[in-house]
Short mmCIF file of C-alpha atoms in Angstrom, two decimals:
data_model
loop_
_atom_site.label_atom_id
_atom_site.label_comp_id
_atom_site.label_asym_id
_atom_site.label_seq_id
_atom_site.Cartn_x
_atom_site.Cartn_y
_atom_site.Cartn_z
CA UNK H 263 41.39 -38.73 27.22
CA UNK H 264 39.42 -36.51 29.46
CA UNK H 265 35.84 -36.80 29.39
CA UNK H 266 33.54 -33.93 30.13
CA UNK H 267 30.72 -36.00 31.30
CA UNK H 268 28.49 -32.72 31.65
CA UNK H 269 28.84 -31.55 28.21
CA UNK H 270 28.92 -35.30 26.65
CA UNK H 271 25.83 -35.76 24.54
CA UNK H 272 26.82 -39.56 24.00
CA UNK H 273 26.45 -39.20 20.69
CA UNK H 274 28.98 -41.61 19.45
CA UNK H 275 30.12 -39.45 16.67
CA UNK H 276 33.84 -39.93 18.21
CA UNK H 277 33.91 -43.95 18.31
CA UNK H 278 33.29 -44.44 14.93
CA UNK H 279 35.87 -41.74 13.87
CA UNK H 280 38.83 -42.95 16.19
CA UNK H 281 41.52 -44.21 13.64
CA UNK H 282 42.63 -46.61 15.68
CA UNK H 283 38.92 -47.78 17.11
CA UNK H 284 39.94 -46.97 20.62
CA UNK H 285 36.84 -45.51 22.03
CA UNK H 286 33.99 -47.24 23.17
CA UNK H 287 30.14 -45.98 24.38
CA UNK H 288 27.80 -47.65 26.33
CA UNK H 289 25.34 -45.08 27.41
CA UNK H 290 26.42 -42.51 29.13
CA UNK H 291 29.72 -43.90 29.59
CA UNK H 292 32.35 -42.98 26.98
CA UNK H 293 35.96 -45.18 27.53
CA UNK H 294 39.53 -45.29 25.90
CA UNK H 295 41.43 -48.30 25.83
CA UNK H 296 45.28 -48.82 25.58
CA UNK H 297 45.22 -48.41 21.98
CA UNK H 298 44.41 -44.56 22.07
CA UNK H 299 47.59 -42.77 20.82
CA UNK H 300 46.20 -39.20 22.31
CA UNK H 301 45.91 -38.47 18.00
CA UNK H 302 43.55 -35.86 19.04
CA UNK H 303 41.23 -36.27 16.55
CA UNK H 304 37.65 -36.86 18.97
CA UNK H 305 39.13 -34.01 20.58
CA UNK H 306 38.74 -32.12 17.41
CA UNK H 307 35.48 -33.52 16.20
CA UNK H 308 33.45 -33.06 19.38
CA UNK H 309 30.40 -31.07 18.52
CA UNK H 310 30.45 -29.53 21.83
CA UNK H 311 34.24 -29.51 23.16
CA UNK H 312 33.88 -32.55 25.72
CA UNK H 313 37.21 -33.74 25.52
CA UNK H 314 40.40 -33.32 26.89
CA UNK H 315 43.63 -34.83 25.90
CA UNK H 316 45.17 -36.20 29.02
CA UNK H 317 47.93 -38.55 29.42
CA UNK H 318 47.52 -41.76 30.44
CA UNK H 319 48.37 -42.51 34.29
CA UNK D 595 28.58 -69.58 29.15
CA UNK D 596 24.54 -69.06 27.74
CA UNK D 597 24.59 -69.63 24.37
CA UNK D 598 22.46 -68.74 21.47
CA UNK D 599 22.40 -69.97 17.86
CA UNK D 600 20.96 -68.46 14.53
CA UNK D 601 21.67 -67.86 10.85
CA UNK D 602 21.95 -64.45 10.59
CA UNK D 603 23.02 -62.23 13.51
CA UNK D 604 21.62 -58.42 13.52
CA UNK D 605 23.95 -56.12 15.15
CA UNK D 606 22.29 -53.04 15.94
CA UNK D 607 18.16 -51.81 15.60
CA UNK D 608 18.00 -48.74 13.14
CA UNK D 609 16.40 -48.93 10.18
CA UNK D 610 18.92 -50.82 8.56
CA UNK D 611 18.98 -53.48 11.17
CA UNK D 612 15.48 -53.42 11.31
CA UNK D 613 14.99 -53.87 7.36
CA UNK D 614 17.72 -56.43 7.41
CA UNK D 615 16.43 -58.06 10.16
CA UNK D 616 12.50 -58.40 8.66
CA UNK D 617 14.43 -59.14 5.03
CA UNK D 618 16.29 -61.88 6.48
CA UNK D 619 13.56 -63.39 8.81
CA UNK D 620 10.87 -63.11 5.87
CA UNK D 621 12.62 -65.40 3.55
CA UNK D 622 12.70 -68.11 6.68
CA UNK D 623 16.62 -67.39 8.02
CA UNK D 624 16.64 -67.86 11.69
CA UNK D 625 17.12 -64.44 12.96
CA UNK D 626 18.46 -62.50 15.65
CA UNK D 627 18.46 -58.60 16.17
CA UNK D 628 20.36 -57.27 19.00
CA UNK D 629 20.00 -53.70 19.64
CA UNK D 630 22.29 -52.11 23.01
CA UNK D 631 19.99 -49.22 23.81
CA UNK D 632 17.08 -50.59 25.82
CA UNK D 633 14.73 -48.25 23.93
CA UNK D 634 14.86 -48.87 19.81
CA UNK D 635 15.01 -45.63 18.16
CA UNK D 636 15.81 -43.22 20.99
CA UNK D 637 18.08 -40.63 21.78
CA UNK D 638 17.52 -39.32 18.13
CA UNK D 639 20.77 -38.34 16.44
CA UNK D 640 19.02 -37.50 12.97
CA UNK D 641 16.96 -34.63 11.39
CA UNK D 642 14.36 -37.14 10.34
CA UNK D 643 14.30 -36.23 6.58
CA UNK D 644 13.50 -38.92 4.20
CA UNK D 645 12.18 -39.22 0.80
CA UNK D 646 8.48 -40.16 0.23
CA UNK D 647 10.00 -42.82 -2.87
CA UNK D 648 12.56 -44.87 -0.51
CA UNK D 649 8.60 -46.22 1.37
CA UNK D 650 8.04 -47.60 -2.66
CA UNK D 651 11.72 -48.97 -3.16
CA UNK D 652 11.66 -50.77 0.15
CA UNK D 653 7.73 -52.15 -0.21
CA UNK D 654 6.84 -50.55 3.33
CA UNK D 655 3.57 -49.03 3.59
CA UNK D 656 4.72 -45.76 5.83
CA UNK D 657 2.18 -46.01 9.11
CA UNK D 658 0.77 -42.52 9.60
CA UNK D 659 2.30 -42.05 12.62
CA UNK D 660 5.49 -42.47 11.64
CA UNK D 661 5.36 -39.16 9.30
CA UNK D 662 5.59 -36.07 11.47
CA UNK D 663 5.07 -33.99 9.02
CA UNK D 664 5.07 -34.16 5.10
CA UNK D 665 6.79 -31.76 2.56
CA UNK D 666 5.94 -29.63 0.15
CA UNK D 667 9.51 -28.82 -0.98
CA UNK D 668 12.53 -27.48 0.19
CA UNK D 669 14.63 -23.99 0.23
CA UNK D 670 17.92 -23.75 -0.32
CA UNK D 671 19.45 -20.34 1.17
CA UNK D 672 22.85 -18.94 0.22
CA UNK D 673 24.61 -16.69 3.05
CA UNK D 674 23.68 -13.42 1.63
CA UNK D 675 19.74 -14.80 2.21
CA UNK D 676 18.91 -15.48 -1.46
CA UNK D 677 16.65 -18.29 -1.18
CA UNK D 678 15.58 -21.39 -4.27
CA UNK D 679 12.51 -22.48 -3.16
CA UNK D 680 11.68 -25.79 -4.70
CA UNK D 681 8.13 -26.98 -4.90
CA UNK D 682 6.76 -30.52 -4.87
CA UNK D 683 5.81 -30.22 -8.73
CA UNK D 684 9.31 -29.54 -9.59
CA UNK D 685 11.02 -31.58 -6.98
CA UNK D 686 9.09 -34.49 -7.88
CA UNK D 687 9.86 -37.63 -5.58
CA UNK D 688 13.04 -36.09 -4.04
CA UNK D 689 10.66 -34.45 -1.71
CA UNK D 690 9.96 -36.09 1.76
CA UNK D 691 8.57 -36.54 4.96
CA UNK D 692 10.22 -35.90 8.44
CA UNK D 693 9.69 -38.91 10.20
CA UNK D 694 9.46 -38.98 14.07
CA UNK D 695 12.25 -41.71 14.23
CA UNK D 696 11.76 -43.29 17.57
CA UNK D 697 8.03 -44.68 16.13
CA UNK D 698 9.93 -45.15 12.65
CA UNK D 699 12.69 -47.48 13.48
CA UNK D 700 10.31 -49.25 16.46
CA UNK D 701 7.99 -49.89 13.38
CA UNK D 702 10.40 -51.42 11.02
CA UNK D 703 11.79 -53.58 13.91
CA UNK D 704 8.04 -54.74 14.62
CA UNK D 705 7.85 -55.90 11.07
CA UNK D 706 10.82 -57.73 11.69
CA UNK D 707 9.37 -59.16 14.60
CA UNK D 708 6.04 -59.85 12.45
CA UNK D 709 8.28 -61.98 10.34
CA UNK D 710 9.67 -64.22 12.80
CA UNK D 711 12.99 -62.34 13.99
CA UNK D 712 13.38 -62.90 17.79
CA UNK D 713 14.93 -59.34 19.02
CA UNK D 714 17.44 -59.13 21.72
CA UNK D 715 17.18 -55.91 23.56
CA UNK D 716 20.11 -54.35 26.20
CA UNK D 717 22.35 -56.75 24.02
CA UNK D 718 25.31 -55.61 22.50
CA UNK D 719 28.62 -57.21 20.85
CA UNK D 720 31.87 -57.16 22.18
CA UNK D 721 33.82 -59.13 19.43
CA UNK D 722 33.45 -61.69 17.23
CA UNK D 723 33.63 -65.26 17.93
CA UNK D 724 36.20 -66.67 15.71
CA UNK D 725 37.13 -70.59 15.06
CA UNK D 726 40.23 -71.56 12.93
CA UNK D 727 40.47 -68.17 11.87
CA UNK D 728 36.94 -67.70 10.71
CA UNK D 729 34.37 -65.54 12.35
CA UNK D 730 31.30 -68.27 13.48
CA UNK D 731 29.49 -65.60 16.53
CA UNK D 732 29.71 -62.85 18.34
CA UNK D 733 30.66 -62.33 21.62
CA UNK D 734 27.96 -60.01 23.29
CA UNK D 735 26.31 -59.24 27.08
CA UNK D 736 23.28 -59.53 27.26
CA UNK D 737 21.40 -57.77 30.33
CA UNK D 738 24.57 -57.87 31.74
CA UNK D 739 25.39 -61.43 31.29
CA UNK D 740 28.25 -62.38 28.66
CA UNK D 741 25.96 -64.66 26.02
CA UNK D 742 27.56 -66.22 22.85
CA UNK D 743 25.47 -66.20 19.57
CA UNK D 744 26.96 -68.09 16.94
CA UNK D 745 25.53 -67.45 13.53
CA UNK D 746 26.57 -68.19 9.83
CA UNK D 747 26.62 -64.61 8.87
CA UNK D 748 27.15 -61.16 11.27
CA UNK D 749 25.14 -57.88 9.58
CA UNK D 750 26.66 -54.86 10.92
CA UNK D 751 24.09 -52.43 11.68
CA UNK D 752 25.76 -50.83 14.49
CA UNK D 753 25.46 -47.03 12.49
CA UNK D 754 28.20 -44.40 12.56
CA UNK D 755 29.94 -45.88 15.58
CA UNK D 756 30.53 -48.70 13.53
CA UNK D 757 32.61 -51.59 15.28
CA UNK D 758 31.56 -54.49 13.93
CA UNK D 759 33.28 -54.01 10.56
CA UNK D 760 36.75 -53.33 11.82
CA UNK D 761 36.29 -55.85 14.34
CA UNK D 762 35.95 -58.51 11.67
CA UNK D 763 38.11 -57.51 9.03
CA UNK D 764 36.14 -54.50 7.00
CA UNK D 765 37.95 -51.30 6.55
CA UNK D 766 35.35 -48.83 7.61
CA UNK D 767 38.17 -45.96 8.68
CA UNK D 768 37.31 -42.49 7.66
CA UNK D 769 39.30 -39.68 6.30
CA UNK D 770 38.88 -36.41 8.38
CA UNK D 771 37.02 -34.49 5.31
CA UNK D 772 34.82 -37.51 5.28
CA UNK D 773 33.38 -36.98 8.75
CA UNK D 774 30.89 -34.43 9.49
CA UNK D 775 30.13 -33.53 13.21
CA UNK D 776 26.90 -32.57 13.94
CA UNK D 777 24.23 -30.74 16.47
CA UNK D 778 20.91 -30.30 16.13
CA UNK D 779 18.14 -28.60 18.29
CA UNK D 780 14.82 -29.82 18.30
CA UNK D 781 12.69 -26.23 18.56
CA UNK D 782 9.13 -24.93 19.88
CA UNK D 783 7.64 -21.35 19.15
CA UNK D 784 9.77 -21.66 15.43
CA UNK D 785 8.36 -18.59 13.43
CA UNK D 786 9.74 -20.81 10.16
CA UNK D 787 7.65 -22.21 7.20
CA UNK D 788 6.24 -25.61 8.87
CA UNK D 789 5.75 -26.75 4.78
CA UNK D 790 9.54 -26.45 3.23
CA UNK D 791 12.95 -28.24 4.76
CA UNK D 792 15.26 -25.71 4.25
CA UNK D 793 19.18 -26.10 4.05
CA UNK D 794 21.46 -23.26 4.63
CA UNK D 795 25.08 -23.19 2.89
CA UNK D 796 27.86 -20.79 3.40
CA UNK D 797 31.41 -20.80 4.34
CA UNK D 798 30.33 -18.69 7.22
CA UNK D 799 27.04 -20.48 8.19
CA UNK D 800 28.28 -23.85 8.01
CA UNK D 801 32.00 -24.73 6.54
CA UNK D 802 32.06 -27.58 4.70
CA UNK D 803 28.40 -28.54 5.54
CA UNK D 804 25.15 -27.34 5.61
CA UNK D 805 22.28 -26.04 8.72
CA UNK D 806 19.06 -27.05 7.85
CA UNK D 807 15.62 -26.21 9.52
CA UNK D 808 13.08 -29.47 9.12
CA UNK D 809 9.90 -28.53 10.30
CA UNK D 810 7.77 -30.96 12.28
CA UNK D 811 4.53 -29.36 12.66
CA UNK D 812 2.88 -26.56 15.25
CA UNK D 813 5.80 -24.52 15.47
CA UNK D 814 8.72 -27.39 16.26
CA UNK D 815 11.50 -27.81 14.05
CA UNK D 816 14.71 -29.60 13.64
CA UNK D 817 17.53 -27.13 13.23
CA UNK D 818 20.91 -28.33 13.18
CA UNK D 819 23.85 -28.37 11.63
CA UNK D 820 27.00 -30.59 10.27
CA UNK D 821 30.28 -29.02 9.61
CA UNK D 822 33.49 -30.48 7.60
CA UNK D 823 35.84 -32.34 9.94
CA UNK D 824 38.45 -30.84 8.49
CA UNK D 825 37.27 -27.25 9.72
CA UNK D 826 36.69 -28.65 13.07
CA UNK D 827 38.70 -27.68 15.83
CA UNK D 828 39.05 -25.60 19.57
CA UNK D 829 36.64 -22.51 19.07
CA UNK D 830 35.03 -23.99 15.49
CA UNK D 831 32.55 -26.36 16.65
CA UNK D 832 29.07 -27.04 15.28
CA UNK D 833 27.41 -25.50 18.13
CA UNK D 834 28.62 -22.48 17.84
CA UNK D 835 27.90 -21.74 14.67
CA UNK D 836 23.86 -23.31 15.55
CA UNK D 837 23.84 -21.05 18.41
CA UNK D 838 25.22 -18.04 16.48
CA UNK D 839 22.75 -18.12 13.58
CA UNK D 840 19.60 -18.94 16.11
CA UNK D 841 20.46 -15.88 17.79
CA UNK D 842 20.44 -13.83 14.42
CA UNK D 843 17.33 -15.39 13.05
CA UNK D 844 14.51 -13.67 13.72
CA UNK D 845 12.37 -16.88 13.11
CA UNK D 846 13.83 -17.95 16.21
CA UNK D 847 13.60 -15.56 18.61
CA UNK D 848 10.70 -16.54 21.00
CA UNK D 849 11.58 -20.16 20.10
CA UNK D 850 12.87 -23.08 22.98
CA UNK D 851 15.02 -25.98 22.97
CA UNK D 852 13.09 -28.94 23.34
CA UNK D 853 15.96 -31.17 22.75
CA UNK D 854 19.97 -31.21 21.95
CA UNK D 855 20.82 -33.65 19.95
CA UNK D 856 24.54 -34.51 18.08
CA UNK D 857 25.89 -37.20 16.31
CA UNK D 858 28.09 -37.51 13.56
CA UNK D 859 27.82 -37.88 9.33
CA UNK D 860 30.09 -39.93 7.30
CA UNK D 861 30.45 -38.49 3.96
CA UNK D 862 32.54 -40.44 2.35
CA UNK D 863 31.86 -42.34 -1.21
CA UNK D 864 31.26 -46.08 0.34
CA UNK D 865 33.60 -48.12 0.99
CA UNK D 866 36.47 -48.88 -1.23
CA UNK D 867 37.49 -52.01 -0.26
CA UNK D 868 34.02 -53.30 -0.41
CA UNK D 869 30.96 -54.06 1.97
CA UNK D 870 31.49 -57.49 3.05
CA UNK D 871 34.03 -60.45 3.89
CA UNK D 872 33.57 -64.36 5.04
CA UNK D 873 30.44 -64.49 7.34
CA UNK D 874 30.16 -60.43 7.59
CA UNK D 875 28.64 -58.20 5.45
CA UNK D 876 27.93 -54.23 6.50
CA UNK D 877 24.13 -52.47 5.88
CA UNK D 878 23.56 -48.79 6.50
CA UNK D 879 25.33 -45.90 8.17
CA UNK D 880 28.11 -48.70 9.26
CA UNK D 881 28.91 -49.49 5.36
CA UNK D 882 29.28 -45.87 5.09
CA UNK D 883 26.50 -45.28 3.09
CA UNK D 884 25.29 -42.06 4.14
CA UNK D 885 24.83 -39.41 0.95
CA UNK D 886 27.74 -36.93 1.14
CA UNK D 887 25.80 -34.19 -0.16
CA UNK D 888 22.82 -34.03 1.60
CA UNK D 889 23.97 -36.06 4.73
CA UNK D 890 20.76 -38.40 3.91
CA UNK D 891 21.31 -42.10 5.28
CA UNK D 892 17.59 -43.64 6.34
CA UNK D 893 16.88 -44.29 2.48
CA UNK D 894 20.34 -46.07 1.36
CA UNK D 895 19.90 -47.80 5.22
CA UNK D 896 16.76 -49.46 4.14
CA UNK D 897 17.52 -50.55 1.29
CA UNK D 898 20.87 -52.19 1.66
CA UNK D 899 19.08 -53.78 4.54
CA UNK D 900 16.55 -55.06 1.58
CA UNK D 901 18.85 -56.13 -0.33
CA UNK D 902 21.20 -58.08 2.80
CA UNK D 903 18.17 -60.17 2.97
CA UNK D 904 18.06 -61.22 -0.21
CA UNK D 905 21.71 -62.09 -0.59
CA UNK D 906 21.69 -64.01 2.74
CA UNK D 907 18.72 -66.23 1.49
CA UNK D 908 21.08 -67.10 -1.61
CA UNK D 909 23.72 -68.18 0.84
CA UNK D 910 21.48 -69.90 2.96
CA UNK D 911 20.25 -71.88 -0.02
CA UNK D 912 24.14 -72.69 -0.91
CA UNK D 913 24.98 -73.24 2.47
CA UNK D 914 27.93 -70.39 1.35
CA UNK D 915 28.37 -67.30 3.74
CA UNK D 916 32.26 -66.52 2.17
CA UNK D 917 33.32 -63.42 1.10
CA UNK D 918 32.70 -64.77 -2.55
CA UNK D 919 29.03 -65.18 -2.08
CA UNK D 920 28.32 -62.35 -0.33
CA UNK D 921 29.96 -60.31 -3.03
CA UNK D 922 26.44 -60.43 -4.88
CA UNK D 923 25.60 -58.08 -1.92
CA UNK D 924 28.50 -55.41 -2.99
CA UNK D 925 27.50 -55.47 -6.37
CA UNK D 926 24.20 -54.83 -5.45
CA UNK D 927 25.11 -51.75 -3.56
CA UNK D 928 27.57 -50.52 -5.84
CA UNK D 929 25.11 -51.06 -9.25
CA UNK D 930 22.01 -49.45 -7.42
CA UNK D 931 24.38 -46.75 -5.21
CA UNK D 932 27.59 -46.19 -6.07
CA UNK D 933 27.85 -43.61 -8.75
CA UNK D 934 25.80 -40.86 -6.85
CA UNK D 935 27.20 -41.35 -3.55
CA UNK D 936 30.93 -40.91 -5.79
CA UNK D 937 29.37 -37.70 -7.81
CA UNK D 938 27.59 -36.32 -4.56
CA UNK D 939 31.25 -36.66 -2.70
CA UNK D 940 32.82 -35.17 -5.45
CA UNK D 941 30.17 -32.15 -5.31
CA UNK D 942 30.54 -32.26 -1.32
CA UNK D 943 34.28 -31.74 -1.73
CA UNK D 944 34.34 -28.79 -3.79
CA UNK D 945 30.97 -26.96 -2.79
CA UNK D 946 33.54 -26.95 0.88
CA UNK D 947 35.99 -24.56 -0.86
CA UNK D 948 33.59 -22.49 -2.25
CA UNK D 949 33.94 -18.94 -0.61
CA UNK D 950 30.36 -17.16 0.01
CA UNK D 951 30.07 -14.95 -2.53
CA UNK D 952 30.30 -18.13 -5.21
CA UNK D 953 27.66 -19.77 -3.07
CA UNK D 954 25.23 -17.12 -3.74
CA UNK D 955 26.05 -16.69 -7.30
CA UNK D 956 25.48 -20.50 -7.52
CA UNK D 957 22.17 -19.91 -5.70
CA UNK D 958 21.40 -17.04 -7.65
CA UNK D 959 21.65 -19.35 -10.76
CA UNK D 960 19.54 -22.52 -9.89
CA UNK D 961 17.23 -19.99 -8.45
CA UNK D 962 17.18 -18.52 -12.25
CA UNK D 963 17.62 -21.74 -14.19
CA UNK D 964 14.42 -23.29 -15.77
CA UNK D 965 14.96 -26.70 -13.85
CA UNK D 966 12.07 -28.38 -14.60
CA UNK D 967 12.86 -31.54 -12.37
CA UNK D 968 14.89 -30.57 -9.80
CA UNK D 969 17.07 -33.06 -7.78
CA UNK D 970 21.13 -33.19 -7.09
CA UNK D 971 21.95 -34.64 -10.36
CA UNK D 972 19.72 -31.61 -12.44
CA UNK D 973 21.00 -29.19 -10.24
CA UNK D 974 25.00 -30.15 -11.04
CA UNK D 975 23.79 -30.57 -14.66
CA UNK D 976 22.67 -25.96 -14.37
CA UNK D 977 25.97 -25.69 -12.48
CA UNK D 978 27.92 -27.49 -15.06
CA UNK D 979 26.79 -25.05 -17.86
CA UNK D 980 27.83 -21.87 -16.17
CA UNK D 981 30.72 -22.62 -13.61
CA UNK D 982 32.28 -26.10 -15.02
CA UNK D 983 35.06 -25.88 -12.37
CA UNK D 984 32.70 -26.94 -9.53
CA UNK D 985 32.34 -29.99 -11.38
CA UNK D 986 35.48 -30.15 -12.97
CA UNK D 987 37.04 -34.10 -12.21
CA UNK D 988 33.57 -35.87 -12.34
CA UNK D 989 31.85 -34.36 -15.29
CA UNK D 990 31.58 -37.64 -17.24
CA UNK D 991 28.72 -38.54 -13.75
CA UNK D 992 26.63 -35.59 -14.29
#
C-alpha cells in the first residue's frame, strides 16, 4: 500500500479493520507487512483518501 | 534481554486501561500499564461525550477539570431540519458531559498509579510471549529497547486498533457494516447552542451514521462525523460530507478549525466468540464494545475495565488465569451489556437503510410522542408503535 503521509491523520482506524491484521502504526508511521493481500479495504475506509493500492516490489 | 515481571499486564492507557489498570492494582495484583504514545490521552480521536451515570457505575468522583462542559440535553435533527430537542428532565441520566479527554484518561491512569500500578510509558507490545503453547508475556520495546514482561494475565486495552486480541487467539475481526470511519473538527467562533449535543441523521448527511455537534464551551465545538463502512469508498468519505454540511451551516460560517481529528467506530454487537481466552482477556474499544447506535465507548470502557479487576483478583486468589476462569469476566459483560449493544446494532442496521424522508417522519414522531423518559430503548419502544418494520427482527428487546 501507498501511504499518503501528508493526508495521514494516524488515526489507526485502518489497523484495527485490516482482515488479515497486516497494518501496523507507530506514530506517524503507518506499515504493511507480507500478509497484506492489497484487499483494499483501508483503502476504502480512509476518512480522508490516504491510501493507495500499490503492488508490492 | 531486560526483563520485567507482574500479574497483570495493561496493554494500552485509555480509560479502559486506565480503569483496569487502578481495578487490578487496588485489589493488590502487581500491575503494569504500558501505554505507546508518550503522552496518555493525546491525539484525541473521540467527541468526548459521556454520560454523567457511568462516574456513579464506575465509583469515580469526575475531577472538575475533566468536564469541559456539561449538558443540558441533546437534539436530534432529521435532514429536512426538524429538530427533537430533549431536555435534562426528560432525558434523565442519559444526558452527559463532554469531557476534555487528554485530562480524563491522564486522571484515571493517575488513580491507577495512586493504587500502586507502575506505568510504562513509550512501551508498546509486539507479540505475546508464549511457552508450551501458552501465552506467559508480552514481547514489547520499551524506549526503544526490546523488554520482556511476563505476566499471568495480558488485558487488551489497545482500543480500535486492537492487536492484542488476534495476536493471542481472540477473534476481534470486523464485518465492513460494523466499522464506522470517522472525522471530526474541533471548532472556534461556532454560532451553535453551547448547552445541547446534537446528532444529525440522514442518508444524505451521514449514510449509515450520524454528524454530531458537542459543544465545549465559548464558542468551540466538536463536529464530526462517522459514516457506514459499507458506504465508504473513492469520492464518499467522511470528510466530505463534514466539509459539505460546515459549509451549508450557517452556525458555522465565521467558525475555525482548531483541530482535525479521525479515527474509527466499531459498531458491531460484542464479540461473538467471547471476550477472553487462557491468560488474555479484552476491556474496552478492543472487546468491541463500543455502542452501535450512538458510537458511545468511554462508559462500556470503564466499566469492563471495573469489572477485569475484579475477575483477575478471583484468579489471582485461585492461582487460575485459563480461559475457564476468566469466563466470569464474559458473563459479566454479556449480563450487564449484551442485550443493548445487540438491540442498538439491530436499530443501527436498519436506521442505515432508511431513506430521508422516513428519517424525518421518524423525527417528526418522537418529536410528537409524549416520551416521558427518553433514552434509546423508549425511543424504539414510540417507533415500534407506529413503524414496527424498523424494529421488525428484535422486537422481543424493546
Amino acid at each position: 500500500m501507498k501511504v499518503d503521509t501528508a493526508k495521514c491523520l494516524h488515526c489507526g482506524g485502518c489497523v484495527g479493520s485490516c482482515p488479515r491484521n497486516a497494518i501496523f502504526l507507530c506514530d506517524f508511521i503507518l506499515t504493511f507487512n507480507g500478509d497484506c493481500n492489497l484487499c483494499g479495504r483501508c483503502v476504502r475506509l480512509c476518512p480522508v483518501g490516504a491510501l493507495e493500492p500499490e503492488a508490492r516490489q | 534481554m531486560k526483563e520485567l515481571r507482574c500479574e497483570v499486564l495493561v496493554v494500552g492507557a485509555g480509560p479502559a486501561g486506565g480503569m483496569a489498570a487502578k481495578s487490578c492494582a487496588e485489589r493488590g495484583i502487581a500491575t503494569i500499564l504500558i501505554e505507546k504514545k508518550p503522552e496518555i490521552g493525546a491525539p484525541l480521536r473521540c467527541a468526548e461525550g459521556v454520560s454523567k451515570k457511568m462516574f456513579k457505575e464506575i465509583g469515580v468522583e469526575p475531577r472538575p477539570e475533566w468536564i469541559r462542559a456539561d449538558m443540558k440535553g441533546a437534539i436530534i435533527r432529521s435532514p429536512d431540519g426538524t429538530a427533537f430537542q430533549l431536555d435534562e428532565a426528560k432525558a434523565g441520566a442519559e444526558v452527559g458531559y463532554v469531557l476534555e479527554r487528554h485530562l480524563f484518561d491522564k486522571g484515571i491512569s493517575e488513580l491507577a498509579a495512586l493504587a500502586g500500578a507502575r506505568i510504562l510509558m513509550r512501551t508498546w507490545m509486539t507479540g505475546p510471549i508464549r511457552e508450551g503453547g501458552r501465552i506467559v508475556g508480552a514481547r514489547c520495546v520499551s524506549m526503544g529497547e526490546p523488554l520482556d514482561i511476563y505476566c499471568d494475565c495480558i488485558v487488551g486495552a489497545d482500543g480500535v486498533e486492537s492487536q492484542v486480541g488476534r495476536w493471542c487467539g481472540i477473534d476481534t475481526n470486523l464485518k465492513l457494516n460494523d466499522i464506522e470511519p470517522c472525522i471530526q473538527y474541533r471548532m472556534a467562533g461556532c454560532e451553535c447552542s453551547m448547552e445541547f449535543c446534537e446528532f444529525i441523521l440522514g442518508r444524505s448527511i451521514a449514510p449509515g451514521g450520524y454528524l454530531w455537534i458537542f459543544p465545549k464551551g465559548h464558542g468551540v465545538a466538536n463536529v464530526g462525523i462517522g459514516i457506514m463502512g459499507t458506504f465508504a469508498k473513492d469520492g464518499v468519505r467522511p470528510k466530505q460530507f463534514l466539509d459539505k454540511f460546515i459549509a451549508e451551516d450557517p452556525r458555522f460560517r465565521n467558525a475555525q478549525v482548531l483541530e482535525i481529528d479521525a479515527g474509527f467506530d466499531s459498531t458491531c454487537p460484542g464479540l461473538e466468540g467471547g471476550y477472553s481466552a487462557d491468560n488474555v482477556l479484552l476491556v474496552g474499544d478492543s472487546a468491541r464494545l463500543i455502542d452501535p447506535i450512538t458510537g458511545g465507548g468511554i462508559g462500556h470502557a470503564c466499566v469492563s475495565g471495573m469489572y477485569a479487576g475484579e475477575v483477575l483478583a478471583e484468579c489471582k486468589k485461585k492461582g487460575d488465569y485459563s480461559a475457564k476462569a476468566l469466563a466470569a469476566y464474559d458473563r459479566r459483560i454479556r449480563d450487564r451489556m449484551e442485550d443493548s449493544l445487540y438491540r442498538d446494532w439491530m436499530a443501527k442496521e436498519r436506521l442505515a437503510e432508511l431513506d430521508d424522508e422516513t428519517i424525518n417522519q421518524l423525527v417528526r414522531l418522537i418529536s410528537t410522542a409524549d416520551i416521558e423518559h427518553v433514552n434509546v430503548q423508549n425511543l424504539l419502544v414510540a417507533i415500534k408503535e407506529k413503524f414496527p418494520k424498523v424494529v421488525e427482527g428484535f422486537e422481543d428487546l424493546i
